[in-house]
Coordinates of C-alpha atoms and ligand atoms in Angstrom, one line a residue:
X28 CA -47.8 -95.5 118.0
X29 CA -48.2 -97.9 115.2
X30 CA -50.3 -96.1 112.3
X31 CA -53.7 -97.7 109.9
X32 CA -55.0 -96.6 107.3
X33 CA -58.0 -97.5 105.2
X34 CA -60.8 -96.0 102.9
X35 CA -64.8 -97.3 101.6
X36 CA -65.8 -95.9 98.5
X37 CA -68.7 -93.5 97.8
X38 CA -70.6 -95.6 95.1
X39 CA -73.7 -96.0 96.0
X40 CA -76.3 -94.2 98.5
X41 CA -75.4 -96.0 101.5
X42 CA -72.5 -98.7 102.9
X43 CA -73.3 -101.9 103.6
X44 CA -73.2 -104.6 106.2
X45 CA -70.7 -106.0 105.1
X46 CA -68.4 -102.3 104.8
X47 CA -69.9 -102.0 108.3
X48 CA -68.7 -105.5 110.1
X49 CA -65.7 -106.5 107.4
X50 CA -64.4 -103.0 108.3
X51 CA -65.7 -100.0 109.5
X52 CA -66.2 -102.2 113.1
X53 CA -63.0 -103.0 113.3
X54 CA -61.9 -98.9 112.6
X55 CA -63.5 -97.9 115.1
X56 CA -62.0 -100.7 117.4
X57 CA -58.7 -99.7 116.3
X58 CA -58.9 -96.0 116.3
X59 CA -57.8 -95.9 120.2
X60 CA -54.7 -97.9 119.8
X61 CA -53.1 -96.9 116.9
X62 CA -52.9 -93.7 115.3
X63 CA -56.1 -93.9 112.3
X64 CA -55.6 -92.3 109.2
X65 CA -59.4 -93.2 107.1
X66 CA -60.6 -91.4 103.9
X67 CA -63.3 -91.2 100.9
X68 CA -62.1 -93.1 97.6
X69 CA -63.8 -91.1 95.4
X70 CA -61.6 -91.3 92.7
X71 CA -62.0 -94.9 92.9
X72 CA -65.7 -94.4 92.5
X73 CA -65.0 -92.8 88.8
X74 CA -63.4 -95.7 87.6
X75 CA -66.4 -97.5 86.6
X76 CA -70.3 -95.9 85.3
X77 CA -71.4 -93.7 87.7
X78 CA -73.9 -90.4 87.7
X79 CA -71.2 -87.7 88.5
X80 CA -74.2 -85.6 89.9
X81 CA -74.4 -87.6 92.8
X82 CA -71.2 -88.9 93.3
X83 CA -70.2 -85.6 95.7
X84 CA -73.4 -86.0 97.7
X85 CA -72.2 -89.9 98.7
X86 CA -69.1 -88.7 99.2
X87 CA -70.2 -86.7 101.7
X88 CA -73.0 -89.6 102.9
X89 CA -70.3 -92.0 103.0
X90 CA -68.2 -89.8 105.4
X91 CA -71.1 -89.3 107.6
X92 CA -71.4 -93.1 107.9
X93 CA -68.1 -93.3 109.1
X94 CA -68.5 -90.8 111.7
X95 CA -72.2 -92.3 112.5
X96 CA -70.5 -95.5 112.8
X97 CA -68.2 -94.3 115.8
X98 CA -65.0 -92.5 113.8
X99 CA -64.1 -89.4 115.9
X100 CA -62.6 -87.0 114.1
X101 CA -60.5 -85.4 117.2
X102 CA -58.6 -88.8 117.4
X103 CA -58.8 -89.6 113.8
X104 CA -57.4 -88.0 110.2
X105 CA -60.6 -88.5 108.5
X106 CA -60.8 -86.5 104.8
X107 CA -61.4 -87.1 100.9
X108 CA -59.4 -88.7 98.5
X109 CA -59.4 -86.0 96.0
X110 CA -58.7 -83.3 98.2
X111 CA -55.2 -84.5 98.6
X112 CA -53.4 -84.6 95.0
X113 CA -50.4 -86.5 96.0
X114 CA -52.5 -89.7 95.8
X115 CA -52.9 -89.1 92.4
X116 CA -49.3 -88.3 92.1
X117 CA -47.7 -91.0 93.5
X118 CA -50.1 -93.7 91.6
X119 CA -48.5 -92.2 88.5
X120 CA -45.0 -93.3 90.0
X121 CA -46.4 -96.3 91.2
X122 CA -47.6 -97.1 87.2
X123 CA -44.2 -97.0 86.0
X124 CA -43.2 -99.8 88.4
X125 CA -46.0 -102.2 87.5
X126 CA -46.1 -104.8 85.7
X127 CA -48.4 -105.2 83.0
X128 CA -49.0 -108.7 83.5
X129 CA -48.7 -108.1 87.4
X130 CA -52.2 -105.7 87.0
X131 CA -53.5 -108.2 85.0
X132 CA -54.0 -111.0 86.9
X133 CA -56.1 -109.1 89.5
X134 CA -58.9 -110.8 89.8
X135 CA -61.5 -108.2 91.0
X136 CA -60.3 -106.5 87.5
X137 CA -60.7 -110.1 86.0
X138 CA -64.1 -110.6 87.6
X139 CA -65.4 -107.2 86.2
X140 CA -64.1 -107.2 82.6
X141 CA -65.3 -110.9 82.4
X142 CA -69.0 -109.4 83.6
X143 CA -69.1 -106.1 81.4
X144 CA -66.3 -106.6 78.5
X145 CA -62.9 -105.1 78.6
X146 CA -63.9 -102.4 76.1
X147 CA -66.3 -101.4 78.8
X148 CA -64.1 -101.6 81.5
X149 CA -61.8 -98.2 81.8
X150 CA -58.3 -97.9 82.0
X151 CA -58.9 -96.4 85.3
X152 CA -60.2 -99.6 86.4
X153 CA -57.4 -101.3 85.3
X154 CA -55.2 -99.0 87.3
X155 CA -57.5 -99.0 90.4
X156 CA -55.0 -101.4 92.5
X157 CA -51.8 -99.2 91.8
X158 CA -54.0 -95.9 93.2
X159 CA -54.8 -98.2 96.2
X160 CA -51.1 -99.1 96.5
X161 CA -50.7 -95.3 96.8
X162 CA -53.4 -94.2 99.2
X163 CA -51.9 -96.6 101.3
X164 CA -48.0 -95.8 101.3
X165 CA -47.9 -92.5 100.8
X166 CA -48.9 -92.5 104.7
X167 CA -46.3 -95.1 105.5
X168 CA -49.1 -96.9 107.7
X169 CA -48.2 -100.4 109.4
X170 CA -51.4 -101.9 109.0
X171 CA -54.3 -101.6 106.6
X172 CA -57.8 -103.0 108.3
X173 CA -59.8 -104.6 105.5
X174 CA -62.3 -107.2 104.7
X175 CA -60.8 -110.6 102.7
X176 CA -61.7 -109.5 99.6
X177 CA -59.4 -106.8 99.4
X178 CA -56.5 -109.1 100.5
X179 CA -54.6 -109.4 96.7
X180 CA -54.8 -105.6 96.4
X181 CA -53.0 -105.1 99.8
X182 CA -50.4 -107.9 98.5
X183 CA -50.0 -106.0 95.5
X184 CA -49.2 -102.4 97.8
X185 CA -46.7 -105.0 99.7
X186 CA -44.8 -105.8 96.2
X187 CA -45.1 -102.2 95.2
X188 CA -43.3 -100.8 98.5
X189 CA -40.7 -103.2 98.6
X190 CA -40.1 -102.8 94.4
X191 CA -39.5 -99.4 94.9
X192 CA -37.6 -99.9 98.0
X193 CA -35.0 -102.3 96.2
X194 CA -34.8 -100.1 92.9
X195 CA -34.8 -96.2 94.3
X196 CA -33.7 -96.7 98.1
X197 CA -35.8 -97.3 101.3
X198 CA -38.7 -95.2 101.3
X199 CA -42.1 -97.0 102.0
X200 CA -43.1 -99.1 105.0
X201 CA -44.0 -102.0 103.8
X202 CA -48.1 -102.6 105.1
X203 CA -49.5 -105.6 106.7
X204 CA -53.3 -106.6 105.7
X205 CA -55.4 -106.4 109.3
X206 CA -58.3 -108.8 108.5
X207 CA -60.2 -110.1 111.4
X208 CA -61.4 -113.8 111.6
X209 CA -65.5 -112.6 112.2
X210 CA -66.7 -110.0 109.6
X211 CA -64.2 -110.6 107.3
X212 CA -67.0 -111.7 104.4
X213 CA -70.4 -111.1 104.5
X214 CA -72.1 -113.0 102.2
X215 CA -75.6 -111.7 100.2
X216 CA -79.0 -113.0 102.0
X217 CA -80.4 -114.5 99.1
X218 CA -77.3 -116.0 97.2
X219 CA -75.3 -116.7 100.3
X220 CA -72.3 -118.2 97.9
X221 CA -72.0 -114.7 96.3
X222 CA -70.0 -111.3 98.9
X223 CA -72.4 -109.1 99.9
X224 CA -72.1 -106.2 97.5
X225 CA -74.0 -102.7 96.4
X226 CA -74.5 -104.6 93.0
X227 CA -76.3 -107.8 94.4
X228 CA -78.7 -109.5 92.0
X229 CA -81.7 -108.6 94.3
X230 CA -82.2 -105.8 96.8
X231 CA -83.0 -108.7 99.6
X232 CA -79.9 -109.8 99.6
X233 CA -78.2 -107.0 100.3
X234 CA -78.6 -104.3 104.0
X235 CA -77.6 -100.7 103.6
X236 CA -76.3 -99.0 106.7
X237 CA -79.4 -96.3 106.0
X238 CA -82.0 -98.9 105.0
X239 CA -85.4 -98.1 106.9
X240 CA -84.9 -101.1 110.0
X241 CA -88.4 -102.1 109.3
X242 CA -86.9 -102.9 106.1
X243 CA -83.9 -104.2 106.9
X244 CA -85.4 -106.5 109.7
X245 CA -87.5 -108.0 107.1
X246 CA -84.7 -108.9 105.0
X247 CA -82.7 -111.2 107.6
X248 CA -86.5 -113.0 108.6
X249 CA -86.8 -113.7 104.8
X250 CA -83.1 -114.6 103.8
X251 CA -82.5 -118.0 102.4
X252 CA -81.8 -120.8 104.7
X253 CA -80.8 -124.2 104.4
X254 CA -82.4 -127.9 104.3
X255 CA -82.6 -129.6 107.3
X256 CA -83.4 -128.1 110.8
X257 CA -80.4 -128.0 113.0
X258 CA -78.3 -124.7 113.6
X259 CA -75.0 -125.0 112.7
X260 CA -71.8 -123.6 111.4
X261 CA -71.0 -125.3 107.7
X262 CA -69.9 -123.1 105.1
X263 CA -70.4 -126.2 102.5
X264 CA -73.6 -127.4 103.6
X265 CA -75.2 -124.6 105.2
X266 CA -73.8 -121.3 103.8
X267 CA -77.4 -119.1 104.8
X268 CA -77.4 -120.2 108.5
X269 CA -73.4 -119.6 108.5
X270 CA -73.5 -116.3 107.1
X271 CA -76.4 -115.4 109.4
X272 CA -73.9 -117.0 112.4
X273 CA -71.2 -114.7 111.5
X274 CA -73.8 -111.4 111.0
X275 CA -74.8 -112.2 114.7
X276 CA -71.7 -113.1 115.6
X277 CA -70.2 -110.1 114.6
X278 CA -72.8 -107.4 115.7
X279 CA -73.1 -109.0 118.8
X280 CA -69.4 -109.7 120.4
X281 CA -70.0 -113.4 121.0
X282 CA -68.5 -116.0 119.2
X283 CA -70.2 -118.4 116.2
X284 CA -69.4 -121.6 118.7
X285 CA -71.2 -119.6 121.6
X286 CA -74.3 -118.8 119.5
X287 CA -74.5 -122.4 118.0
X288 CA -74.5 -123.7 122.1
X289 CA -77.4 -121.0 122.6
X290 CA -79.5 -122.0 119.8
X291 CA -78.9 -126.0 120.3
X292 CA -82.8 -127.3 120.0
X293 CA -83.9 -124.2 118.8
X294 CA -85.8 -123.2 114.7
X295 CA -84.4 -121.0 112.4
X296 CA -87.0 -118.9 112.7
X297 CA -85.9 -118.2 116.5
X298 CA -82.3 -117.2 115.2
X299 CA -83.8 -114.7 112.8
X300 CA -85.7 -113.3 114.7
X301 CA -83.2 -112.6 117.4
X302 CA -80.9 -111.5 114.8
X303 CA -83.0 -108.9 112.9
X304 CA -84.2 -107.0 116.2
X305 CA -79.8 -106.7 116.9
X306 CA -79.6 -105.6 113.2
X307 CA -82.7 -102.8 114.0
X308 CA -81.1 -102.0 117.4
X309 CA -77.4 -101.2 115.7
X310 CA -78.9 -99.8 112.6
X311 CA -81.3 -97.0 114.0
X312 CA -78.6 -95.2 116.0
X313 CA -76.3 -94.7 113.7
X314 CA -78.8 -93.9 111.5
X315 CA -79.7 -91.0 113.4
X316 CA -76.3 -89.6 113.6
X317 CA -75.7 -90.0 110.6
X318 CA -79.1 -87.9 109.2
X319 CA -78.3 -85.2 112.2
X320 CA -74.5 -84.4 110.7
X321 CA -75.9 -84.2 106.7
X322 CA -78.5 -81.9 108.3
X323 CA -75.1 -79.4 108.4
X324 CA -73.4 -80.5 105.3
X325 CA -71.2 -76.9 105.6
X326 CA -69.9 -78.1 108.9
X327 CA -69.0 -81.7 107.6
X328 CA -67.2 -80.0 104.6
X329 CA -64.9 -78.0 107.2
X330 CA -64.5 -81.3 109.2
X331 CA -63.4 -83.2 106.1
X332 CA -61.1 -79.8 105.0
X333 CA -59.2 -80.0 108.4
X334 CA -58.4 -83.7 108.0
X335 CA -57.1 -83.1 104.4
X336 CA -55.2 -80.6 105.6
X337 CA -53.4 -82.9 108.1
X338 CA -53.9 -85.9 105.5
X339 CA -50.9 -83.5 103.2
X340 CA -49.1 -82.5 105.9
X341 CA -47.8 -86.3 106.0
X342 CA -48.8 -86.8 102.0
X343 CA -46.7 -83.9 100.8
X344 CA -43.2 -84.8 102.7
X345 CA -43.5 -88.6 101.1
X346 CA -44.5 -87.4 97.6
X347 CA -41.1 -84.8 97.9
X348 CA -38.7 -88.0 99.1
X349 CA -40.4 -90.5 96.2
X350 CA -39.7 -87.3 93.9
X351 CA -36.3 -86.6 95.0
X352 CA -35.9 -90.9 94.2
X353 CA -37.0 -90.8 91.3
X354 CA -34.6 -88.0 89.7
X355 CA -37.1 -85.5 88.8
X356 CA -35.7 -82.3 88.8
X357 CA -37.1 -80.1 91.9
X358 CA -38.4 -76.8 91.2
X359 CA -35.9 -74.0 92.7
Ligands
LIG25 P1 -64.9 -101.2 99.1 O1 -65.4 -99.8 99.1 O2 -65.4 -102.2 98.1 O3 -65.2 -101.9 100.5 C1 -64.9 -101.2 101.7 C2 -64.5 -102.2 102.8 O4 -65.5 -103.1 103.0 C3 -65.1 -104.4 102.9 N1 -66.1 -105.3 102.4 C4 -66.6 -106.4 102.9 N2 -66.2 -107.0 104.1 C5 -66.9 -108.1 104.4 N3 -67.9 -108.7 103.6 C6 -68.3 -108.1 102.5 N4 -69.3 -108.6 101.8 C7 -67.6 -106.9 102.1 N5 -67.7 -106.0 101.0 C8 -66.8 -105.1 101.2 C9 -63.9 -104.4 102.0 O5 -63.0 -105.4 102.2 C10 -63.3 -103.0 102.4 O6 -62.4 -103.2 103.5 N6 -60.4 -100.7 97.1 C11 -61.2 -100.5 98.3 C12 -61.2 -99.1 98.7 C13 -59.8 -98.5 98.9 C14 -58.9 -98.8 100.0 C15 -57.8 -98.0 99.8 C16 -59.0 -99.6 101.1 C17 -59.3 -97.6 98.1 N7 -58.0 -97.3 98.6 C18 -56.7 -98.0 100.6 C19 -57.9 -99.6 102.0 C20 -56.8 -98.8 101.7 C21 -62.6 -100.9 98.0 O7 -63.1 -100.8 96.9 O8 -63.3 -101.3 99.1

């Protein structure tokens, strides 16, 4: 069986729709066919300002969401980022075959710095793609499910394996990005130019997985639309009815041109309305889940303990070979 692997980080107090359709949807599609290896980033999550007193609470939240969200742990390696050393390991190899320039020119790094300052930003941050280039091949996974923004990050993993391949001998598979066409980028409700993100301008634009529904429904009825009338697919002209399009599209199975042939004639209003009961009816049961397994947080720690032990069973025996490659000496 062909293996994934993919990760959400824990920074803030719930995931959003657009973790949940650019990629948590398509884990759980996945997780029958191919052999699912999914984990916290939480040492992502320290590489910018963050309230260490919280952060192992949303670790914990976060994992729930993924379970909540249809993960199953039997069929799944589901665990924590930090529980598992070697990813901190191998990023430190993986450093010393980056380029400086080649980190650079990331532009999620780019976007940051240019927002908060590079003497704000952390070396950590800087180094954020090279520990994603080693979550990922230290698993030697065929395919990484992710949504588009994460799509230069993936290419540089890709460079990375094959770098180290070349120079030290064939040792990492070399990953292919798994983005699917519907989800892929969910765009904020009130600035529907802008991703969906957990720092969105305003709280409208933006649905958390654990938002009340009441709350959430009343975001979609009062996101921004476009001039004119007709409901349509146009990215240019009409990005608040397209991104609405895809959200429905995507929660419900059928396609954008199948919705656009349903709603012919029909308001805006009509499509909202439609669209924020599906958002309250896939909301509320996950929701419920996911409160009923942080109601036991002692048995979701031994959950998440079991699938880092299985997560350095594989972790362990690549770390050793990149070791041996390298030329460190091996302790006797
Ligand atoms: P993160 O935590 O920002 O996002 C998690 C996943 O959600 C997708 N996503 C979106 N999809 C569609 N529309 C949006 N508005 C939207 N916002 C986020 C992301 O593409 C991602 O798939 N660096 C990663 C975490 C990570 C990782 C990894 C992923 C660390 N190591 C190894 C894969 C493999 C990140 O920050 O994603």
């Amino acid at each position: 069986r062909q293996r994934l692997l993919s990760g959400m980080q824990p920074s803030a107090d719930s995931l959003h729709l657009g973790n949940y359709l650019g990629a948590l949807v398509n884990w759980v599609r996945m997780q029958d066919e191919y052999e699912a290896i999914y984990f916290v980033p939480d040492m992502h999550a320290i590489t910018v300002d963050y309230d260490p007193a919280e952060l192992a609470t949303r670790t914990r939240v976060t994992a729930a969401q993924y379970i909540a969200g249809g993960i199953d742990v039997d069929k799944c390696t589901l665990f924590v980022q930090s529980h598992v050393p070697e990813h901190a390991e191998l990023a430190w190899v993986l450093n010393c075959i980056t380029g400086f320039g080649e980190a650079s020119r990331m532009t999620q790094f780019k976007d940051k710095t240019q927002k908060h300052g590079s003497d704000v930003a952390s070396v950590g941050l800087f180094a954020y793609p090279v520990l994603m280039a080693a979550d990922i091949l230290l698993y030697r996974p065929n395919g990484v499910p992710v949504g588009e923004d994460q799509r230069q990050h993936l290419e540089l993993a890709r460079n990375l394996a094959q770098r180290f391949n070349y120079r030290f001998g064939e040792t990492f598979v070399v990953p292919e990005p798994v983005i699917q066409k519907e989800g892929a980028k969910i765009y904020d409700l009130q600035l529907p130019t802008a991703k969906m993100s957990k720092s969105a301008e305003s709280p409208a634009g933006l649905i958390n997985i654990l938002d009340n529904p009441k709350q959430a429904a009343k975001k979609i009825k009062s996101a921004v639309t476009d001039a004119g009338t007709e409901i349509r697919f146009d990215r240019e002209t009409k990005p608040g009815i397209s991104n609405l399009l895809t959200i429905y599209a995507s929660l419900s199975g059928k396609s954008v041109e199948q919705l656009v042939a349903e709603y012919e004639g029909r308001m805006y209003g009509h499509l909202k309305v439609d669209l924020a009961e599906l958002v309250v009816e896939t909301l509320t049961p996950i929701q419920q889940r996911a409160h009923g397994l942080l109601d036991d947080p002692a048995e979701l720690d031994r959950l998440l303990a079991r699938g880092a032990e299985k997560a350095r069973g594989i972790a362990a025996a690549t770390l050793a070979d990149v070791y041996d490659k390298v030329g460190f000496l091996r302790p006797g």
